[in-house]
PDB file of C-alpha atoms in Angstrom:
ATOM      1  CA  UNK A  24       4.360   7.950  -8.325  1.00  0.00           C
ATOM      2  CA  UNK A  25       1.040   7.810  -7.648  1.00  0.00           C
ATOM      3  CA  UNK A  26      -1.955   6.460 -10.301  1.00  0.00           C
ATOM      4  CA  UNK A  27      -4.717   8.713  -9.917  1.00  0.00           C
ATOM      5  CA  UNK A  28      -7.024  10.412  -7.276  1.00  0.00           C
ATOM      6  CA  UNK A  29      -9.408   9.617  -5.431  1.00  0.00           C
ATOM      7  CA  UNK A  30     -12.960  11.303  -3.774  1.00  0.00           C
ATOM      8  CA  UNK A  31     -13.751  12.727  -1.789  1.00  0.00           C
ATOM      9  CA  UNK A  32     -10.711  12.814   0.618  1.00  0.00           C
ATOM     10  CA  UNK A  33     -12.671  12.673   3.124  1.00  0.00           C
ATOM     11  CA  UNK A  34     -16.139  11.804   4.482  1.00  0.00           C
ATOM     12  CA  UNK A  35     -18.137  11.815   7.258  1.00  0.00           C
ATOM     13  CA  UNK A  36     -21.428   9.812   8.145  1.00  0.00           C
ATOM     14  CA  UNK A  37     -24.004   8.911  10.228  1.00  0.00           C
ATOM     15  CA  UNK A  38     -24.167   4.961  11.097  1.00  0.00           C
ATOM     16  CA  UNK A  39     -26.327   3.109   9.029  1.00  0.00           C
ATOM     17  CA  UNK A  40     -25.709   5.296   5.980  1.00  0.00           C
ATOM     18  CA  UNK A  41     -23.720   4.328   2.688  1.00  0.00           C
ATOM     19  CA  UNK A  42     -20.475   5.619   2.146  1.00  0.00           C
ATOM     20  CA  UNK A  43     -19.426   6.031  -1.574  1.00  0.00           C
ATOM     21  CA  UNK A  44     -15.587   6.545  -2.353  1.00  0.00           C
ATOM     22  CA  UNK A  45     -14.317   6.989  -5.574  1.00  0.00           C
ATOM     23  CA  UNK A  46     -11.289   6.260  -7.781  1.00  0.00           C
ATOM     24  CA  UNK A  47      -9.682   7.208 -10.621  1.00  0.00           C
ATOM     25  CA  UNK A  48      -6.703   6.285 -12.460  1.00  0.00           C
ATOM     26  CA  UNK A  49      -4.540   6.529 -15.468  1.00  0.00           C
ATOM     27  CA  UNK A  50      -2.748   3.558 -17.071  1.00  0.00           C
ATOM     28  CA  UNK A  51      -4.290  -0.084 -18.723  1.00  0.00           C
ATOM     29  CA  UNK A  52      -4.930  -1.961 -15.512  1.00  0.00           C
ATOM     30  CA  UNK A  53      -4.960  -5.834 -14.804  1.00  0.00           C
ATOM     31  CA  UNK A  54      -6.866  -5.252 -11.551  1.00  0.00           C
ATOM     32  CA  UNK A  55      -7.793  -2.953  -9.174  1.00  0.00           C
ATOM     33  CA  UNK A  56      -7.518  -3.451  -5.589  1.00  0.00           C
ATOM     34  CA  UNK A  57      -9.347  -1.496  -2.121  1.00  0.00           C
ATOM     35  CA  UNK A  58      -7.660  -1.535   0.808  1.00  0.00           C
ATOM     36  CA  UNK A  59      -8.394  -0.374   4.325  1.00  0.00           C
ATOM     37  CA  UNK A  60      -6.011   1.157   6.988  1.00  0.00           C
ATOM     38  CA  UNK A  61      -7.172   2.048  10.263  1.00  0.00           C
ATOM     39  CA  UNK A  62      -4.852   4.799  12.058  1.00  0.00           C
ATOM     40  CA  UNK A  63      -1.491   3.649  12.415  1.00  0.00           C
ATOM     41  CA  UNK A  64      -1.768   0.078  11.613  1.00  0.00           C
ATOM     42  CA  UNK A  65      -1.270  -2.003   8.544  1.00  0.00           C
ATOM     43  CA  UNK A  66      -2.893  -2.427   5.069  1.00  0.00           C
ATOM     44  CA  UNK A  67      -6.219  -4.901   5.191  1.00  0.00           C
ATOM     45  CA  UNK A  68      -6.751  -6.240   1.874  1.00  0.00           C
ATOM     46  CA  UNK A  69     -10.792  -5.692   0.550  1.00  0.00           C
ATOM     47  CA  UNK A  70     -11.588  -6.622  -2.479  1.00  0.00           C
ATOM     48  CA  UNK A  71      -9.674  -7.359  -5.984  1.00  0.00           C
ATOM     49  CA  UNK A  72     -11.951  -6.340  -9.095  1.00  0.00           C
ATOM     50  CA  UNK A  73      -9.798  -7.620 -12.587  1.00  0.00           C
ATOM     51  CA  UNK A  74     -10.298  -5.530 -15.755  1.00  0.00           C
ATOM     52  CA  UNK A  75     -12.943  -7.610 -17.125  1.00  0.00           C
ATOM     53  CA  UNK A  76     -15.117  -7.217 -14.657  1.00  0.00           C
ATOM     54  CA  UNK A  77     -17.520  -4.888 -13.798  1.00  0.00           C
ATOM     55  CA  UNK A  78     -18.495  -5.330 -10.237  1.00  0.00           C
ATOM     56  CA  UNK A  79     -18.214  -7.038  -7.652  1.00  0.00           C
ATOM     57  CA  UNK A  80     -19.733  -7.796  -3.706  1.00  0.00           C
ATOM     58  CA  UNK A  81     -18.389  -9.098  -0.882  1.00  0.00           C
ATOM     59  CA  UNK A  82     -20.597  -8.405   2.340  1.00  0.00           C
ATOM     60  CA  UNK A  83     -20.930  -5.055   2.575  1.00  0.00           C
ATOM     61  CA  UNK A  84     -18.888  -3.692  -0.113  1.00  0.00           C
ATOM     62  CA  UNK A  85     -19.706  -3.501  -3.457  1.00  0.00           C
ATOM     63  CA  UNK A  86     -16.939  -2.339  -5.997  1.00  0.00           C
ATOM     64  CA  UNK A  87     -17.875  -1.482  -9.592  1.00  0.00           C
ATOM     65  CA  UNK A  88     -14.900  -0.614 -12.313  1.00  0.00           C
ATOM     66  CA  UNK A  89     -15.030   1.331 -15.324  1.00  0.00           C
ATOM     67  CA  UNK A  90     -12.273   0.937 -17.511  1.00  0.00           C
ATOM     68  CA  UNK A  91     -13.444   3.281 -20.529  1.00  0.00           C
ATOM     69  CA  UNK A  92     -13.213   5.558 -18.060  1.00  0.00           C
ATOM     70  CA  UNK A  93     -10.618   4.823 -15.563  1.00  0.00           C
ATOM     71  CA  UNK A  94     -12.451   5.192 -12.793  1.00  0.00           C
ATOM     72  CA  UNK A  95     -13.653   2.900  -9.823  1.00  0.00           C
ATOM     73  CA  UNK A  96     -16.060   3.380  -6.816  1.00  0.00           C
ATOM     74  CA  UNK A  97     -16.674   1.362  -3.532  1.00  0.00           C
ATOM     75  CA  UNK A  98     -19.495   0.850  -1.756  1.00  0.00           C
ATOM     76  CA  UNK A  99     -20.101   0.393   2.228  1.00  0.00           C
ATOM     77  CA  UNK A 100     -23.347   0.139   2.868  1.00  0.00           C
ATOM     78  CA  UNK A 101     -25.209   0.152   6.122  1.00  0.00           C
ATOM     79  CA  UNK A 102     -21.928   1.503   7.432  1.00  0.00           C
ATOM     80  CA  UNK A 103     -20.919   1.021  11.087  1.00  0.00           C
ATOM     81  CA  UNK A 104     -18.513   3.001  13.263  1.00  0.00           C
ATOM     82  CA  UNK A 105     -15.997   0.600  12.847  1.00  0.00           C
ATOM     83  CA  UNK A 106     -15.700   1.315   9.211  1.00  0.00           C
ATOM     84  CA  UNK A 107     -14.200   4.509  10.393  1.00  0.00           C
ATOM     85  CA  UNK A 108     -10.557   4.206   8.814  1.00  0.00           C
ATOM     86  CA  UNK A 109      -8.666   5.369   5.778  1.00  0.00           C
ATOM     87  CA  UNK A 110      -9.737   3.391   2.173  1.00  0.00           C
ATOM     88  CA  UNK A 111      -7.424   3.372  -0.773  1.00  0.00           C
ATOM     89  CA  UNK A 112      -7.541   2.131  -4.184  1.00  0.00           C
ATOM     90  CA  UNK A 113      -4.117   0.621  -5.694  1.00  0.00           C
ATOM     91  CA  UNK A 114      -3.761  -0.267  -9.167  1.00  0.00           C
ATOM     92  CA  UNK A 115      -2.047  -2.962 -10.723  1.00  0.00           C
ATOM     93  CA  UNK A 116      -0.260  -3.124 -13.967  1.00  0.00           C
ATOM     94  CA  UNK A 117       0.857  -7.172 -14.304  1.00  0.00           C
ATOM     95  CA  UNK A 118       3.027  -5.262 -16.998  1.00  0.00           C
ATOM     96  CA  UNK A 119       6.607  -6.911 -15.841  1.00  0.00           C
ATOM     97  CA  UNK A 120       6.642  -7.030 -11.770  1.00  0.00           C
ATOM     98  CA  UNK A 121       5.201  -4.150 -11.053  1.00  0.00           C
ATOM     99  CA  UNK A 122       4.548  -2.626  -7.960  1.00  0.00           C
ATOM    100  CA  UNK A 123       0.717  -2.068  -6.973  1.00  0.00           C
ATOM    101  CA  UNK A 124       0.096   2.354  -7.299  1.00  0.00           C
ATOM    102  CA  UNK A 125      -2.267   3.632  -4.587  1.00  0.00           C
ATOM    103  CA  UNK A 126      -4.517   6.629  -4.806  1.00  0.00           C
ATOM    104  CA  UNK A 127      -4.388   9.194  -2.255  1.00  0.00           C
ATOM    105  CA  UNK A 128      -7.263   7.544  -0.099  1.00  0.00           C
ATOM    106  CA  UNK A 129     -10.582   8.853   1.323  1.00  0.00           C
ATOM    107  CA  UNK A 130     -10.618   9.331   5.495  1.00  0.00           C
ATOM    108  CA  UNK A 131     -13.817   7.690   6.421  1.00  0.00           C
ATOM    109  CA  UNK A 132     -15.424   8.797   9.492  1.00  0.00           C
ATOM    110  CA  UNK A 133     -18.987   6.789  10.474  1.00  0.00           C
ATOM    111  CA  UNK A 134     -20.324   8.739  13.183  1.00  0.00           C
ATOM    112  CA  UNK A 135     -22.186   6.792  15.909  1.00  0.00           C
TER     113      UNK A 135
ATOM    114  CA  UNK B  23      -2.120 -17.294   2.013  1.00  0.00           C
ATOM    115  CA  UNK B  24       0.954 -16.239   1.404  1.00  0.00           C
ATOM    116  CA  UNK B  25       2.526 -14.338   4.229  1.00  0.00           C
ATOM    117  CA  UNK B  26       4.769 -11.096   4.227  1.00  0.00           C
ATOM    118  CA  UNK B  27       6.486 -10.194   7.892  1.00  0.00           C
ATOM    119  CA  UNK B  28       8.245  -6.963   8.603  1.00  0.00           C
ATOM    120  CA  UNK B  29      10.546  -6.108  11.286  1.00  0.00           C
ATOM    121  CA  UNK B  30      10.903  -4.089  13.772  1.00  0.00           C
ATOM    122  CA  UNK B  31       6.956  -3.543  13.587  1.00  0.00           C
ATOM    123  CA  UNK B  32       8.023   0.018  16.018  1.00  0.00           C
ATOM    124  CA  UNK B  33      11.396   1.483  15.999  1.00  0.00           C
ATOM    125  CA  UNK B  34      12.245   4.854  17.538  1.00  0.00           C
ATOM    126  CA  UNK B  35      15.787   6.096  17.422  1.00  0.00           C
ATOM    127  CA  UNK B  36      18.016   8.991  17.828  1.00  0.00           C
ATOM    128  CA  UNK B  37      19.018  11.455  14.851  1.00  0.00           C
ATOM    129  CA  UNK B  38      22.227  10.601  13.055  1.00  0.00           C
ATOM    130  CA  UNK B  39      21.790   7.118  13.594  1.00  0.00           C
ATOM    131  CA  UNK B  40      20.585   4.201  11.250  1.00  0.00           C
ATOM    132  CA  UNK B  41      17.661   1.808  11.240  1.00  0.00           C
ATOM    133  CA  UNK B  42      17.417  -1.197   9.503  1.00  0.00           C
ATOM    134  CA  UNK B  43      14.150  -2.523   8.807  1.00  0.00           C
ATOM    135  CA  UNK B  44      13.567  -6.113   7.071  1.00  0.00           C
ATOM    136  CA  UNK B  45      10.739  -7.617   5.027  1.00  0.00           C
ATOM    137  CA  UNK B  46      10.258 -11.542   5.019  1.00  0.00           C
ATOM    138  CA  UNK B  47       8.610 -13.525   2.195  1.00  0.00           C
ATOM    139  CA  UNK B  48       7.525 -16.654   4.940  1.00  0.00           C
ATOM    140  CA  UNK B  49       6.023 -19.401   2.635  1.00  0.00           C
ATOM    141  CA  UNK B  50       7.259 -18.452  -0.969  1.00  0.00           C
ATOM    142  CA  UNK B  51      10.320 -16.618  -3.028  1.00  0.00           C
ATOM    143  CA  UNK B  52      10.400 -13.708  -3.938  1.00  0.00           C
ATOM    144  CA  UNK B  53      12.940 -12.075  -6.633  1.00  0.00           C
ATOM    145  CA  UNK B  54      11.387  -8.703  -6.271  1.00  0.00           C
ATOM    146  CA  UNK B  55      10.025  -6.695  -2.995  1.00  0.00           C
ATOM    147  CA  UNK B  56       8.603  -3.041  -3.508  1.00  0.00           C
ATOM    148  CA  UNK B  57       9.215  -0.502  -0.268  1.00  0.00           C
ATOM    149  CA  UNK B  58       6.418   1.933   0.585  1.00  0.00           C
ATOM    150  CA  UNK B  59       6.884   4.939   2.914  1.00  0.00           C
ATOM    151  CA  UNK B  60       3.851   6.790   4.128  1.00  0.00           C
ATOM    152  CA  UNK B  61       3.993  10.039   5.448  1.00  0.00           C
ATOM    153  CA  UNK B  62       0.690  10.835   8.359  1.00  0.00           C
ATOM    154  CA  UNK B  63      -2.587  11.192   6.981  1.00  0.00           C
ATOM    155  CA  UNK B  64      -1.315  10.579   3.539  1.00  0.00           C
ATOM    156  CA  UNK B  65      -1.171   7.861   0.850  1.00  0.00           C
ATOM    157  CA  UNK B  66       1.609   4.838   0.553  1.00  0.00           C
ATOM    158  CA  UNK B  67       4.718   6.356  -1.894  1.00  0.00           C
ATOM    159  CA  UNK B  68       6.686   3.937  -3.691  1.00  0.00           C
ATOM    160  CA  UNK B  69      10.498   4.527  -2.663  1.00  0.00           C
ATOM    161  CA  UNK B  70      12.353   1.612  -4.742  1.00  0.00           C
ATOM    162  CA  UNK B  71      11.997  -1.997  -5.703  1.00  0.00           C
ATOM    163  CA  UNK B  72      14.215  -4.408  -4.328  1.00  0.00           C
ATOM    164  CA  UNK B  73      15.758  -6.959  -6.706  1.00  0.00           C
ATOM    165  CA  UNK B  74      17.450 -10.242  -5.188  1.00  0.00           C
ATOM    166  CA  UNK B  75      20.778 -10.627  -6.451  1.00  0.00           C
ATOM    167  CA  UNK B  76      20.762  -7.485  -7.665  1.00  0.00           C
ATOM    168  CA  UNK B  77      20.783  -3.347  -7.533  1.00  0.00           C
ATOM    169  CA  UNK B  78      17.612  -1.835  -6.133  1.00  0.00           C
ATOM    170  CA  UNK B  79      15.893   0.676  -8.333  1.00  0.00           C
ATOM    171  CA  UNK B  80      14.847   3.863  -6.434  1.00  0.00           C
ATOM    172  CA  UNK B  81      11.900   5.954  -7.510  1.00  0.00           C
ATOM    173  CA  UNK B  82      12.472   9.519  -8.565  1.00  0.00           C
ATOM    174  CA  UNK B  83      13.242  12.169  -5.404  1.00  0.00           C
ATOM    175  CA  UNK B  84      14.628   8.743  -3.311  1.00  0.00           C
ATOM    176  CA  UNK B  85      17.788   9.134  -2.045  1.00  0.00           C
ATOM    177  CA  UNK B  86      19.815   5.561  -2.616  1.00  0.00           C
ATOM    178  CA  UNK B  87      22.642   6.213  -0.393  1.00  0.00           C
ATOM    179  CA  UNK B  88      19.944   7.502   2.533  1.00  0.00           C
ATOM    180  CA  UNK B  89      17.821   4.344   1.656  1.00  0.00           C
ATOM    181  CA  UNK B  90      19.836   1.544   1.654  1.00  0.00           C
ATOM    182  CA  UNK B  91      18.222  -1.837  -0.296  1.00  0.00           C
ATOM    183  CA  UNK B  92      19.627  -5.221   0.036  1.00  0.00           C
ATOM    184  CA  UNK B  93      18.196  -8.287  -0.654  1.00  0.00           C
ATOM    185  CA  UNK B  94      20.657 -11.070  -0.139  1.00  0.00           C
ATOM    186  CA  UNK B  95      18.309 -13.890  -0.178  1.00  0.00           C
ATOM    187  CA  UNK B  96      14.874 -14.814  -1.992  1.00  0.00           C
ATOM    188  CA  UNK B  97      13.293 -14.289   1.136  1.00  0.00           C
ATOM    189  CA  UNK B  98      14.427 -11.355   2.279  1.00  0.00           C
ATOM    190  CA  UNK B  99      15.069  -7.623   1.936  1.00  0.00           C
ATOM    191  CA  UNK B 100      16.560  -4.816   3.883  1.00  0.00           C
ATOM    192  CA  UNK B 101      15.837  -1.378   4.334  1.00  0.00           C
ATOM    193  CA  UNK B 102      18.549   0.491   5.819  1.00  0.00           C
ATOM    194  CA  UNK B 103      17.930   4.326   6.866  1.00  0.00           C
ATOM    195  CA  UNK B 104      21.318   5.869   7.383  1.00  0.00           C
ATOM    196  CA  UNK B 105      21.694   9.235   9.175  1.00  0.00           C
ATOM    197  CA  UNK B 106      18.071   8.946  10.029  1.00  0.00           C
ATOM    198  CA  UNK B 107      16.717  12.437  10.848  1.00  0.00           C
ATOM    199  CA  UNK B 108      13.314  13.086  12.167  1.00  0.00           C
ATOM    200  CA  UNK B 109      12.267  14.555   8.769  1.00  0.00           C
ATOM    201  CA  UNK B 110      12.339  10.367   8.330  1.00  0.00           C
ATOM    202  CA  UNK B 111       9.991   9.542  10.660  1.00  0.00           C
ATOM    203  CA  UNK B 112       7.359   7.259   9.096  1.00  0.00           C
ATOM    204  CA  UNK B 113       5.979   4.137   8.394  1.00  0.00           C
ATOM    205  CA  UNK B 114       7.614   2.142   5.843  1.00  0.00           C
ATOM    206  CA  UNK B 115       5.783  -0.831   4.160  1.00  0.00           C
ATOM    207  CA  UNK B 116       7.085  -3.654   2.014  1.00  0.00           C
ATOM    208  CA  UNK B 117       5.291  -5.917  -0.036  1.00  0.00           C
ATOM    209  CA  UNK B 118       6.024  -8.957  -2.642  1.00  0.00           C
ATOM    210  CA  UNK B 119       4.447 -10.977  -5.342  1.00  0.00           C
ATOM    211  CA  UNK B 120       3.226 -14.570  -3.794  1.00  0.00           C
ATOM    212  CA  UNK B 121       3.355 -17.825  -6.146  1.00  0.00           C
ATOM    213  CA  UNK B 122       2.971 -16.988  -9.672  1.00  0.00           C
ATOM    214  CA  UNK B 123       5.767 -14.329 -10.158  1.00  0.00           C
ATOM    215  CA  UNK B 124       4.803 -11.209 -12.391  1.00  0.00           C
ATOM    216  CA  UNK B 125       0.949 -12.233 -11.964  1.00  0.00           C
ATOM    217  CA  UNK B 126       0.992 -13.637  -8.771  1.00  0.00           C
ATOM    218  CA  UNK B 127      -0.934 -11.772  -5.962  1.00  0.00           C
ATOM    219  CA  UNK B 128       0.789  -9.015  -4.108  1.00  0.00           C
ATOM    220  CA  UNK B 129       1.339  -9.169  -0.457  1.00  0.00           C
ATOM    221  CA  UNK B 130       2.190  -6.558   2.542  1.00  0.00           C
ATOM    222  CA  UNK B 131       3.870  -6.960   5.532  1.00  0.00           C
ATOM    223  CA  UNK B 132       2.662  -5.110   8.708  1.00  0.00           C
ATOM    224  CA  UNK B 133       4.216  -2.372   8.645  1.00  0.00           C
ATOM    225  CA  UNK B 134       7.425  -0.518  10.764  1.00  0.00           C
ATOM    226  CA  UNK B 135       6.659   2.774  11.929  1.00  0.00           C
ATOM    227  CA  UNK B 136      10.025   4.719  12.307  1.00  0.00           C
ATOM    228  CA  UNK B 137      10.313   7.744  14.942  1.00  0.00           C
ATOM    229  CA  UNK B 138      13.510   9.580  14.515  1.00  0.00           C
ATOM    230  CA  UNK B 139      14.227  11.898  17.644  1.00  0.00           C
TER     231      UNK B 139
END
């Protein structure tokens, strides 16, 4: 099953512009993770964000979490037509071995 | 980092016939793998967790005796797709918990897309 749902399903941009996707859920978390898939190819780990935490940067991407309200948002900014590709969130429960639950994604199109 | 290794990464076959797809824990053990399928332009679906030593447990709407799970070994499980029909056709991802068991990090493998003609 899947966790929760995530905005907007799709987006399109102009390069240089920042790209905000959004995710919501609906368990307790331990973490939440943000992947990217480019068409037909694998998953490409981003970014883990734990429970505790509120936000976090790696280059480009900034992540923020908010777990009063179950919801989660990425950040690409000064986007680049190679951040064209499919983003989804995936929730993890640490409750037993559990399986990580992915949203339904946002298509990501940066327009050169 | 701990690596997860699928196999066949492409595999196109005819209908009726079956497909067996395998998922490879390369550094570390793993007692339990999870199987994704994802349909085109949609989101991964969890189809069943594979237990080593063990029956898998399917997800609700997965057909066990079209999916078959084994996994023999710590470092490796099966995916079998018997009868395949091209109402199967798509790409099936596996993933496992690294070192640390129930908290440890969760890996993926690449990937096998499945065409059923």
């Amino acid at each position: 099953s899947q966790q929760g749902e995530e905005d907007p399903q799709a987006l399109s941009i102009q390069e240089g512009e920042n790209a905000t996707m959004n995710c919501s859920y609906k368990t307790s978390i331990n973490n939440l993770q943000w992947y990217r898939q480019n068409s037909g190819r694998g998953l490409v780990h981003l970014i883990l964000i734990r429970s505790n935490e509120r936000e976090k940067h790696s280059g480009r991407l900034r992540v923020t979490l908010d777990t009063s309200k179950k919801s989660s948002s990425l950040l690409i900014t000064a986007s680049r037509a190679a951040d064209t590709a499919s983003y989804f969130c995936a929730t993890d429960q640490y409750s037993g071995n559990t399986p990580l639950v992915f949203g339904k994604g946002t298509r990501l199109s940066v327009i050169a | 980092g701990a690596v997860v290794s699928q196999h066949p990464s492409r595999v196109i076959c005819k209908s009726g016939t079956s497909v067996k797809i395998e998922c490879r824990s390369l550094d570390f053990q793993a007692t339990t793998m999870f199987w994704y399928r994802q349909f085109p332009k949609q989101s991964l679906m969890l189809m069943a967790t594979s237990n080593e030593g063990s029956k898998a447990t399917y997800e609700q709407g997965v057909e066990k005796d079209k999916f078959l799970i084994n996994h023999a070994s710590l470092t490796l499980s099966t995916l079998t797709v018997t009868s395949a029909h091209p109402e199967d056709s798509s790409f099936y991802i596996c993933s496992a918990r690294g070192p640390g068991g129930a908290s440890g990090e969760l890996f993926f493998g690449e990937g096998s897309r499945l065409t059923v003609l």
